[in-house]
Amino acid sequence: MKLAYTGLAIMALLSANLLSVAMSWALMDLVRLIQGLTVAEEEREVSTLLAGVVVDWIGIFAIIGTSIANGLAGGVDDLEVPLASAWAVELLILAVILRLGIFSLGYRISNKGETEEAFPILIGLLSPVVGLPILARQLTFGLSDGLSIGLGIGGAIGMLVAGMRWLLADEMPERRRFLIQSVAFLGIMAASLRPEHANDVIVDAVLILLMMGTLGSIWKIYAPWQRIIPFLAGLMILIPVWSPGSMIVESMAEGFEAGEHIWIPILGMIGLAMIIVGIVRDAFDELRPWYVDDLARSLYTAALMLPIVGGFGLSIGADSGMGLWSIVTSLITAGLVGIGVLSLRRVKGRWLRRIQMGFARLNEAPFLEIAGVIAQGILRVLRAIGGILEGEGAMLWIFVILLLIQLGSGLGS
């Protein structure tokens, strides 16, 4: 299942037109539905799974709607050509945002072994990865001022909400989901500030998403010196040159330098600081027992350090540099990170629990309940149609269809 899902994600990334994207997304959702149904043990899990599929299919229909709106406006169904309709662009943005996992499938894999546990991690990482590059292609062609500002505002709000939930959540599966969402919205916000370099900005966001999403799933602190790993990961996002975060920092710096809608990069700095504070927070976890031999310890440490060390220098060939505004942006964000770390360590006990419970109420449960009702209604309709077409009435319907075909061919002649 994991290989099939990864292959379909690659097919979605290589798609040359919107209908190919819709088909690839539909097949990805089918694979995750089959996987979810095979491991679901309770009726509630199946219901929640179907509700999530309905939400995902809204995004697929939005892609199909994008193609239709673009065709009606005289455009061509090619991702290398700008969309010809504002409606098409807005539907595309809606489809990409739904693909980020805002409305989670709510699908929990039972503890049946590493194979089943790895699949939801793969879903969480690849689902937004197949959506963001499609949006980046359109951003490079430019957007209207109103749509660009709206995209920046939406990205900033989504980043702040997801970043705060990433910062405060306790359980790693939930934390990882909010980390992925906050980084994705950070990329969207930064790309709206610098649309001519949207591809580079989104690529940086995807790299951060994949590396941090993977590391956040496996790292645990077993030795005191391993506490430096989260700090290095945060530094990899923050420094304004030769790192995956360099293009994002440069985009916010250009927003400050331009002087228009300056509050969007300000919100971007706050959101970036939240993401880094949530990463650094893990450095203060209690040490875990270390029951493995020396070789396993060395391999584990190398596995954690490899993506971090490799992350530095990834943007050497990109159009980013140590400009004054980039340095100022990084320094201010670093100051916010320091304030955030100190505040998080001081706010404990009942006050922290209250804050966590307040943000926990910002969940997708009401929307998934509505989607679940819709899914059950669709299933009832399909069962009713199946009851009519199968059994003793099946032969009658075959004769009716043949008769209609014959009548149609007679009228055509």
XYZ file of C-alpha atoms in Angstrom:
413
model
C 0.000 0.000 0.000
C 2.806 2.418 0.867
C 4.528 1.844 -2.484
C 1.249 2.311 -4.364
C 0.483 5.525 -2.484
C 3.990 6.898 -3.084
C 3.827 6.004 -6.783
C 0.487 7.780 -7.174
C 1.903 10.834 -5.386
C 4.779 10.941 -7.879
C 2.265 10.599 -10.714
C 0.305 13.568 -9.300
C 3.479 15.674 -9.139
C 4.314 14.832 -12.771
C 0.788 15.515 -14.052
C 0.673 17.976 -16.941
C -3.012 18.923 -16.714
C -5.768 19.344 -14.157
C -7.705 16.201 -15.047
C -4.582 14.082 -14.543
C -4.164 15.716 -11.139
C -7.797 14.938 -10.233
C -7.376 11.304 -11.318
C -4.139 10.918 -9.330
C -5.679 12.430 -6.201
C -8.737 10.187 -6.536
C -6.553 7.078 -6.779
C -4.508 8.209 -3.754
C -7.717 8.639 -1.751
C -8.916 5.216 -2.907
C -5.708 3.584 -1.658
C -5.954 5.278 1.741
C -9.648 4.336 1.961
C -8.861 0.671 1.262
C -6.042 0.727 3.827
C -8.291 2.371 6.404
C -11.118 -0.109 5.864
C -8.773 -3.071 6.229
C -7.622 -2.000 9.697
C -10.769 -0.284 11.041
C -12.185 -2.230 13.974
C -15.165 -0.107 15.026
C -18.142 1.309 13.154
C -17.189 4.788 14.390
C -13.795 4.479 12.674
C -15.462 3.557 9.378
C -17.895 6.447 9.661
C -15.101 8.934 10.353
C -13.066 7.482 7.501
C -15.943 7.929 5.047
C -16.484 11.489 6.302
C -12.845 12.279 5.577
C -13.158 10.797 2.100
C -16.122 13.095 1.394
C -13.976 16.102 2.371
C -11.149 14.882 0.148
C -13.514 14.435 -2.774
C -14.729 18.015 -2.380
C -11.144 18.986 -3.213
C -11.140 16.673 -6.225
C -14.405 18.159 -7.492
C -12.849 21.598 -6.965
C -10.010 20.556 -9.315
C -12.561 19.343 -11.883
C -14.458 22.621 -11.409
C -11.189 24.482 -12.018
C -10.798 22.688 -15.339
C -14.408 23.426 -16.341
C -14.233 27.117 -15.342
C -10.935 27.482 -17.172
C -12.355 25.842 -20.311
C -15.449 28.057 -20.296
C -13.168 31.112 -20.106
C -11.256 29.957 -23.179
C -8.240 28.534 -21.347
C -6.397 25.291 -22.025
C -6.133 22.392 -19.617
C -2.361 22.706 -19.138
C -0.599 23.444 -15.860
C 2.223 25.239 -17.707
C -0.251 27.906 -18.884
C -1.945 30.447 -16.570
C -5.591 29.846 -15.758
C -7.935 32.056 -17.756
C -10.567 32.626 -15.068
C -10.499 34.078 -11.546
C -13.073 31.438 -10.561
C -10.663 28.733 -11.738
C -7.835 30.158 -9.618
C -10.056 30.369 -6.535
C -11.257 26.778 -6.974
C -7.653 25.641 -7.363
C -6.686 27.387 -4.110
C -9.642 25.709 -2.354
C -8.574 22.286 -3.641
C -4.978 22.758 -2.475
C -6.027 23.980 0.988
C -8.308 20.950 1.461
C -5.382 18.741 0.434
C -3.314 20.121 3.344
C -5.309 17.997 5.800
C -7.191 20.756 7.614
C -10.127 18.358 7.821
C -8.285 15.233 8.844
C -9.584 11.804 7.992
C -9.650 11.240 11.727
C -8.417 7.835 10.786
C -6.409 6.122 13.494
C -4.368 3.026 12.801
C -4.624 0.438 15.524
C -1.384 -0.656 17.137
C -0.828 -3.651 14.885
C 2.813 -3.199 13.994
C 5.228 -0.846 12.292
C 3.829 -1.424 8.796
C 0.392 -0.101 9.675
C 1.754 2.732 11.836
C 3.976 4.058 9.037
C 1.102 4.527 6.578
C -0.629 7.491 8.291
C 2.775 9.217 8.543
C 3.169 8.776 4.789
C -0.351 10.110 4.184
C 0.284 13.174 6.324
C 3.520 13.971 4.492
C 2.606 13.271 0.859
C -0.935 14.628 0.815
C 0.125 18.303 1.054
C 3.232 17.668 -1.044
C 1.113 16.845 -4.103
C -0.969 20.017 -3.694
C 1.510 22.808 -2.978
C 3.554 22.574 -6.248
C 0.385 22.880 -8.335
C -0.454 26.135 -6.578
C 3.138 27.335 -6.987
C 2.928 26.911 -10.770
C -0.013 29.295 -10.926
C 1.503 31.785 -8.501
C 4.488 32.263 -10.812
C 2.098 33.595 -13.467
C 0.899 36.245 -11.020
C -2.365 36.902 -9.204
C -4.600 39.910 -8.877
C -3.770 42.200 -5.943
C -6.947 41.242 -4.074
C -6.396 37.508 -4.506
C -2.705 37.774 -3.583
C -3.512 39.687 -0.373
C -6.313 37.244 0.457
C -3.953 34.299 -0.051
C -1.375 35.944 2.213
C -3.986 36.608 4.915
C -5.373 33.072 4.687
C -1.887 31.570 4.812
C -0.960 33.698 7.838
C -4.138 32.817 9.763
C -3.843 29.111 8.979
C -0.174 29.157 9.968
C -0.871 30.853 13.307
C -3.725 28.515 14.257
C -1.865 25.357 13.209
C 1.376 26.676 14.729
C -0.243 27.305 18.097
C -1.804 23.841 18.101
C 1.585 22.329 17.124
C 3.150 24.264 19.973
C 0.641 23.141 22.618
C -0.406 19.619 21.594
C 0.915 16.699 23.653
C 0.470 13.608 21.496
C 2.928 13.263 18.598
C 0.424 12.080 15.912
C -1.614 15.246 16.449
C 1.484 17.425 16.828
C 2.942 16.119 13.564
C -0.257 16.934 11.687
C -0.225 20.520 12.945
C 3.495 20.881 12.163
C 2.831 19.860 8.571
C -0.108 22.249 8.279
C 1.763 25.192 9.805
C 4.760 24.725 7.491
C 2.456 24.376 4.464
C 0.589 27.580 5.316
C 3.926 29.308 5.957
C 4.969 28.370 2.417
C 1.703 29.674 0.959
C 2.028 32.960 2.847
C 5.673 33.424 1.803
C 4.895 32.543 -1.832
C 2.146 35.187 -1.914
C 4.751 37.797 -0.878
C 7.157 36.737 -3.597
C 5.101 35.176 -6.429
C 7.886 35.430 -9.022
C 9.890 32.965 -6.888
C 6.885 30.911 -5.765
C 8.389 27.648 -7.049
C 11.571 28.090 -4.973
C 9.608 29.146 -1.887
C 7.229 26.190 -2.111
C 10.129 23.783 -2.724
C 11.771 25.059 0.472
C 8.487 24.654 2.366
C 8.091 21.094 1.058
C 11.659 20.217 2.075
C 11.064 21.555 5.588
C 7.734 19.729 5.731
C 9.266 16.386 4.712
C 12.336 16.663 6.933
C 10.616 18.011 10.039
C 7.588 15.739 9.587
C 9.854 12.704 9.377
C 12.195 13.723 12.187
C 9.269 14.679 14.418
C 7.936 11.148 14.008
C 11.081 9.358 15.143
C 13.238 11.538 17.368
C 13.375 10.887 21.086
C 15.954 12.155 23.555
C 18.037 9.290 24.979
C 21.234 11.146 25.916
C 21.927 14.715 27.110
C 24.020 15.606 24.047
C 21.087 14.680 21.764
C 19.250 17.772 22.993
C 21.234 19.749 20.434
C 19.413 18.032 17.541
C 16.124 20.010 17.851
C 18.146 23.243 18.136
C 19.995 22.423 14.907
C 16.693 21.618 13.221
C 15.273 24.983 14.256
C 18.430 26.746 13.070
C 18.094 25.043 9.688
C 14.735 26.786 9.185
C 15.809 30.146 10.587
C 19.112 31.133 8.991
C 18.700 33.350 5.888
C 21.213 31.617 3.618
C 22.101 28.087 2.467
C 19.193 26.392 4.200
C 15.656 25.254 3.324
C 14.298 28.250 5.222
C 16.348 30.830 3.327
C 13.788 31.526 0.586
C 10.998 31.842 3.135
C 13.014 34.306 5.239
C 13.934 36.217 2.064
C 10.257 36.443 1.087
C 9.306 37.947 4.442
C 12.289 40.320 4.184
C 11.062 41.514 0.778
C 7.627 42.072 2.296
C 9.202 44.378 4.901
C 11.316 46.144 2.298
C 8.318 46.740 0.027
C 6.463 48.387 2.904
C 2.992 47.323 1.678
C 0.781 45.136 3.866
C 3.687 44.872 6.290
C 1.560 43.032 8.836
C 1.603 39.882 6.643
C 5.384 39.309 7.086
C 5.001 40.286 10.754
C 2.477 37.469 11.191
C 4.850 35.279 9.188
C 7.667 35.897 11.666
C 5.371 35.052 14.576
C 4.234 31.848 12.872
C 7.802 30.848 12.002
C 8.806 31.448 15.614
C 5.938 29.196 16.790
C 7.105 26.402 14.502
C 10.685 26.636 15.777
C 9.619 26.873 19.438
C 7.556 23.698 18.962
C 10.651 21.958 17.556
C 12.989 23.235 20.282
C 10.418 22.229 22.920
C 11.346 18.586 22.332
C 14.921 19.287 23.468
C 13.636 19.670 27.032
C 11.870 16.299 27.155
C 12.878 13.860 29.857
C 15.580 11.372 28.953
C 14.305 7.970 27.875
C 15.870 4.618 28.812
C 18.561 3.502 26.387
C 18.419 -0.306 26.081
C 20.219 -0.870 22.768
C 23.838 -1.604 21.906
C 26.422 0.932 20.756
C 25.963 0.229 17.040
C 22.222 0.855 17.216
C 22.864 4.113 19.115
C 25.295 5.300 16.466
C 22.941 4.426 13.613
C 20.027 6.158 15.348
C 22.042 9.338 15.858
C 23.282 9.274 12.253
C 19.711 8.844 11.015
C 18.634 11.939 12.941
C 21.608 14.069 11.918
C 21.677 13.133 8.219
C 18.654 15.229 7.048
C 19.694 18.139 9.281
C 23.296 18.226 8.045
C 22.110 17.676 4.473
C 19.583 20.471 4.856
C 22.309 23.076 5.205
C 23.446 24.102 1.748
C 20.344 22.972 -0.129
C 19.611 26.526 -1.273
C 23.138 27.448 -2.373
C 22.003 27.707 -5.993
C 18.793 29.582 -5.181
C 18.324 33.331 -5.466
C 18.782 34.065 -1.780
C 21.455 35.884 0.166
C 22.436 37.655 3.334
C 20.616 40.903 2.660
C 20.157 43.394 5.464
C 16.417 42.823 5.720
C 16.947 39.036 5.746
C 19.384 39.317 8.651
C 16.999 41.623 10.545
C 14.083 39.237 9.918
C 16.099 36.249 11.186
C 17.315 38.112 14.271
C 13.817 39.313 15.222
C 12.431 35.801 14.700
C 15.257 34.370 16.835
C 14.300 36.834 19.584
C 10.675 35.703 19.357
C 11.835 32.085 19.588
C 13.767 32.860 22.766
C 10.757 34.601 24.308
C 8.521 31.712 23.290
C 10.797 29.037 24.780
C 11.106 30.905 28.083
C 7.354 31.571 28.226
C 6.488 27.953 27.485
C 8.776 26.745 30.258
C 7.294 29.211 32.753
C 3.611 28.679 31.910
C 2.890 25.307 33.487
C 0.224 23.430 35.330
C -3.366 24.645 35.282
C -2.773 27.686 33.059
C -1.072 25.620 30.359
C -3.867 23.053 30.511
C -6.478 25.773 30.050
C -4.680 27.156 27.002
C -4.332 23.654 25.541
C -8.018 22.883 26.105
C -9.022 26.196 24.520
C -7.124 25.493 21.322
C -8.225 21.844 21.340
C -11.771 23.097 20.762
C -10.636 24.405 17.356
C -11.079 21.013 15.734
C -12.780 19.711 12.639
C -15.242 17.399 14.453
C -18.440 19.372 13.549
C -17.462 19.463 9.872
C -16.604 15.768 9.863
C -19.974 14.964 11.463
C -21.740 16.816 8.629
C -19.548 15.043 6.082
C -20.360 11.724 7.795
C -24.098 12.350 7.407
C -23.532 13.141 3.719
C -21.463 9.969 3.302
C -24.151 7.821 4.932
C -26.796 9.408 2.671
C -24.730 8.652 -0.425
C -24.278 5.049 0.721
C -28.036 4.664 1.252
C -28.725 5.962 -2.266
C -26.132 3.599 -3.742
C -27.615 0.658 -1.819
C -31.089 1.523 -3.097
C -29.829 1.703 -6.690
C -27.932 -1.544 -6.199
C -31.067 -3.227 -4.830
C -32.987 -2.247 -7.960
C -30.314 -3.299 -10.440
C -29.328 -6.616 -8.867
C -31.277 -9.785 -8.208
C -34.405 -10.714 -10.206
C -34.701 -7.252 -11.734
C -31.220 -7.321 -13.248
C -32.301 -9.071 -16.465
C -35.199 -6.623 -16.909
C -32.824 -3.640 -16.681
C -30.524 -5.221 -19.267
C -33.456 -5.439 -21.707
C -34.404 -1.828 -20.949
C -30.837 -0.619 -21.639
C -30.667 -2.631 -24.873
C -34.020 -1.208 -25.938
C -32.833 2.358 -25.269
C -29.669 1.715 -27.287
C -31.746 0.356 -30.152
C -34.106 3.335 -30.049
C -31.173 5.730 -29.956
C -29.515 4.116 -32.957
C -32.835 4.146 -34.830
C -33.382 7.847 -34.176
C -29.818 8.594 -35.180
C -30.259 6.866 -38.560
